[in-house]
C-alpha atoms as a printed R data frame, in Angstrom:
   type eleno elety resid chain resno       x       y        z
1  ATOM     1    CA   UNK     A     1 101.515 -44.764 -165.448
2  ATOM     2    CA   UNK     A     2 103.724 -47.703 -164.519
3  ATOM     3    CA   UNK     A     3 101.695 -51.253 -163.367
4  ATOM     4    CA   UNK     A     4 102.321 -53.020 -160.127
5  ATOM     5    CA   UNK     A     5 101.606 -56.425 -159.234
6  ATOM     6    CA   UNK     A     6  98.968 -55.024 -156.410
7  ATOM     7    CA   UNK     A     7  95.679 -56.647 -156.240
8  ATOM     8    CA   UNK     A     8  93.248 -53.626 -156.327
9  ATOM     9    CA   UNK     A     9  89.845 -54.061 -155.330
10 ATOM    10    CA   UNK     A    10  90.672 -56.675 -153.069
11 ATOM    11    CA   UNK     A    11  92.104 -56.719 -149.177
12 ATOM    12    CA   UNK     A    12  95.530 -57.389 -148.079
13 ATOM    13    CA   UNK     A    13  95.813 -58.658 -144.542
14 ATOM    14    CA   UNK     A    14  98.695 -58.938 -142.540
15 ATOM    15    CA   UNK     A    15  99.525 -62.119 -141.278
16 ATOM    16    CA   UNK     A    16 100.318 -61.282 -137.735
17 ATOM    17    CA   UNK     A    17  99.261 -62.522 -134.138
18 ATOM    18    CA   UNK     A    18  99.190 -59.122 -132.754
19 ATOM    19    CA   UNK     A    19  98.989 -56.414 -134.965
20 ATOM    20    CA   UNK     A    20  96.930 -55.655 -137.500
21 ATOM    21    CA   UNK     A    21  97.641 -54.083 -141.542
22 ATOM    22    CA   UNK     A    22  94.493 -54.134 -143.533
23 ATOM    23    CA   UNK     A    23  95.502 -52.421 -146.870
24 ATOM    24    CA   UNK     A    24  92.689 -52.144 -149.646
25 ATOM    25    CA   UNK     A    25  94.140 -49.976 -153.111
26 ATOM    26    CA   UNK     A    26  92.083 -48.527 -155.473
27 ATOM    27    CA   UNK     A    27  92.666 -48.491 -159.176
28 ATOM    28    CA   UNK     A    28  92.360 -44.597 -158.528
29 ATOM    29    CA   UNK     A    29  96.107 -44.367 -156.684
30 ATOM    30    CA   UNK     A    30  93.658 -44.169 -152.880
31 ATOM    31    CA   UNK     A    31  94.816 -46.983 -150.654
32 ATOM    32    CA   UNK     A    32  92.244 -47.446 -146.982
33 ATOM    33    CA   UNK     A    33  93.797 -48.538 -143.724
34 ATOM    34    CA   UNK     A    34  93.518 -49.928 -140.859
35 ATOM    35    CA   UNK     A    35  96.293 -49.955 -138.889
36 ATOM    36    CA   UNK     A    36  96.741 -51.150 -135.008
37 ATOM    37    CA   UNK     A    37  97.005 -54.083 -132.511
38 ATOM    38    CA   UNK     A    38  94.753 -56.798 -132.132
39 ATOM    39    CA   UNK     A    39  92.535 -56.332 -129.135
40 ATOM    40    CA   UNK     A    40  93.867 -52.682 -128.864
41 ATOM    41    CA   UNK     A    41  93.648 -49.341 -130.186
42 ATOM    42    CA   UNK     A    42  93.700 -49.052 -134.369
43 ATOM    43    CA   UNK     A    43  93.196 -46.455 -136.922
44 ATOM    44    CA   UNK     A    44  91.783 -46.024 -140.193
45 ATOM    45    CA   UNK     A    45  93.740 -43.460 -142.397
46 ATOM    46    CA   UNK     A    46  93.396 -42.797 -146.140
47 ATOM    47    CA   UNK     A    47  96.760 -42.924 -148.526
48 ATOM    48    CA   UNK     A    48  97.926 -42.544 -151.899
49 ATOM    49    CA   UNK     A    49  99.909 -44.572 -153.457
50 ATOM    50    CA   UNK     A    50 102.978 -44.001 -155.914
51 ATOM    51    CA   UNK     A    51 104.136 -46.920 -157.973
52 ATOM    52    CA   UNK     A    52 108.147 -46.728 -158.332
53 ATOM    53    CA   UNK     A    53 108.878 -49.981 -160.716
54 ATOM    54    CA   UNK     A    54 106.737 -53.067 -161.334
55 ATOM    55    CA   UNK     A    55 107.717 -54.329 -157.725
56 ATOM    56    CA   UNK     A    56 107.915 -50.914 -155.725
57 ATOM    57    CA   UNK     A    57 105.072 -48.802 -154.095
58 ATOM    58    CA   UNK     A    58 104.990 -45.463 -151.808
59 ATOM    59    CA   UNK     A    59 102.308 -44.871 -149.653
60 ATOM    60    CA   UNK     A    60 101.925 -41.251 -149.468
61 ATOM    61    CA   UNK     A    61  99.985 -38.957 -146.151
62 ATOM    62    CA   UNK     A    62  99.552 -35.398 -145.792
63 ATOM    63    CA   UNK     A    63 103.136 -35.272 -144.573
64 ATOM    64    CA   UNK     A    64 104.932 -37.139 -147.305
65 ATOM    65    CA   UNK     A    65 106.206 -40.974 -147.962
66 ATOM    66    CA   UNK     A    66 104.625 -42.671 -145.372
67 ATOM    67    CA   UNK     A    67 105.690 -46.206 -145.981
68 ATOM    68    CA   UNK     A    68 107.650 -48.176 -149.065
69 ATOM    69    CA   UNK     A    69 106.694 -51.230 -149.972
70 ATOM    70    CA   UNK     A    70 109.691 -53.328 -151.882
71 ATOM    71    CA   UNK     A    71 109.967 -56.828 -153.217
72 ATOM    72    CA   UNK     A    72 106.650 -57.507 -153.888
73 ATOM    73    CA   UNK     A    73 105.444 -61.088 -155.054
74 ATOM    74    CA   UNK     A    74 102.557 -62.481 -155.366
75 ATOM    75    CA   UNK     A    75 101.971 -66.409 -155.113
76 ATOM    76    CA   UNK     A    76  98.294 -67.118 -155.222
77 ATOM    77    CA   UNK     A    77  96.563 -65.057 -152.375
78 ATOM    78    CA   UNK     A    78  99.898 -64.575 -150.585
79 ATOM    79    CA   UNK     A    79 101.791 -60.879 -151.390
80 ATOM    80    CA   UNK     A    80 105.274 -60.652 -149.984
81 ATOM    81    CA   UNK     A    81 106.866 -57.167 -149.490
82 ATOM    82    CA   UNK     A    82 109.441 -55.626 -147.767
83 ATOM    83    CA   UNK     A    83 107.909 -53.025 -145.961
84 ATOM    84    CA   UNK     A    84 110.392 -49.855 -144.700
85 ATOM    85    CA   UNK     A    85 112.852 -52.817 -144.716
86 ATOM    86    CA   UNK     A    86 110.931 -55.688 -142.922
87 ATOM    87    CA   UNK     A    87 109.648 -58.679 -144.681
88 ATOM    88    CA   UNK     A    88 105.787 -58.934 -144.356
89 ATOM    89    CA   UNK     A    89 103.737 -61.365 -145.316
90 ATOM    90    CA   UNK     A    90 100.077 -60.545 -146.426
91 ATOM    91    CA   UNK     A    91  96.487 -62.599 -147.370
92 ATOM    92    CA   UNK     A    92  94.920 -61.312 -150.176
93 ATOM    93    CA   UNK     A    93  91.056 -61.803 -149.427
């Protein structure tokens, strides 16, 4: 199985004034959710992931390729990724 640079066993939070990306990957391939807006409705689904090269990720639902994660860097507890094509910044906690 290819590495990525993902932090597993830790939580990746989007840095975001309104919405809210809470991403936490196993080292089993299971990434937990929670996906929403800030002082709104949010939702906790239950992916896999697929790692494509060292810097590449799918997350994978019932239906398929739910997201793909590109570019990812990590500078201390900062991970950068383009995520289906926008740049997204993320706190590693």
């Amino acid at each position: 199985m290819m590495k990525t640079l993902l932090p597993t066993g830790r939580r990746l939070e989007l840095v975001s004034e309104t919405v809210i990306e809470n991403y936490s990957f196993g080292p089993d391939g299971t990434v937990a959710a929670i996906l929403g807006e800030k002082n709104g409705p949010a939702c906790a689904p239950l992916f896999r992931y697929r790692v494509l090269s060292a810097d590449s990720i799918e997350l994978l639902d019932g239906d398929g390729v739910f997201a793909t994660w590109t570019h990812i860097e990590i500078d201390g507890d900062v991970l950068r990724a383009r995520c289906n094509g926008q740049a997204r910044v993320f706190r590693i906690g």
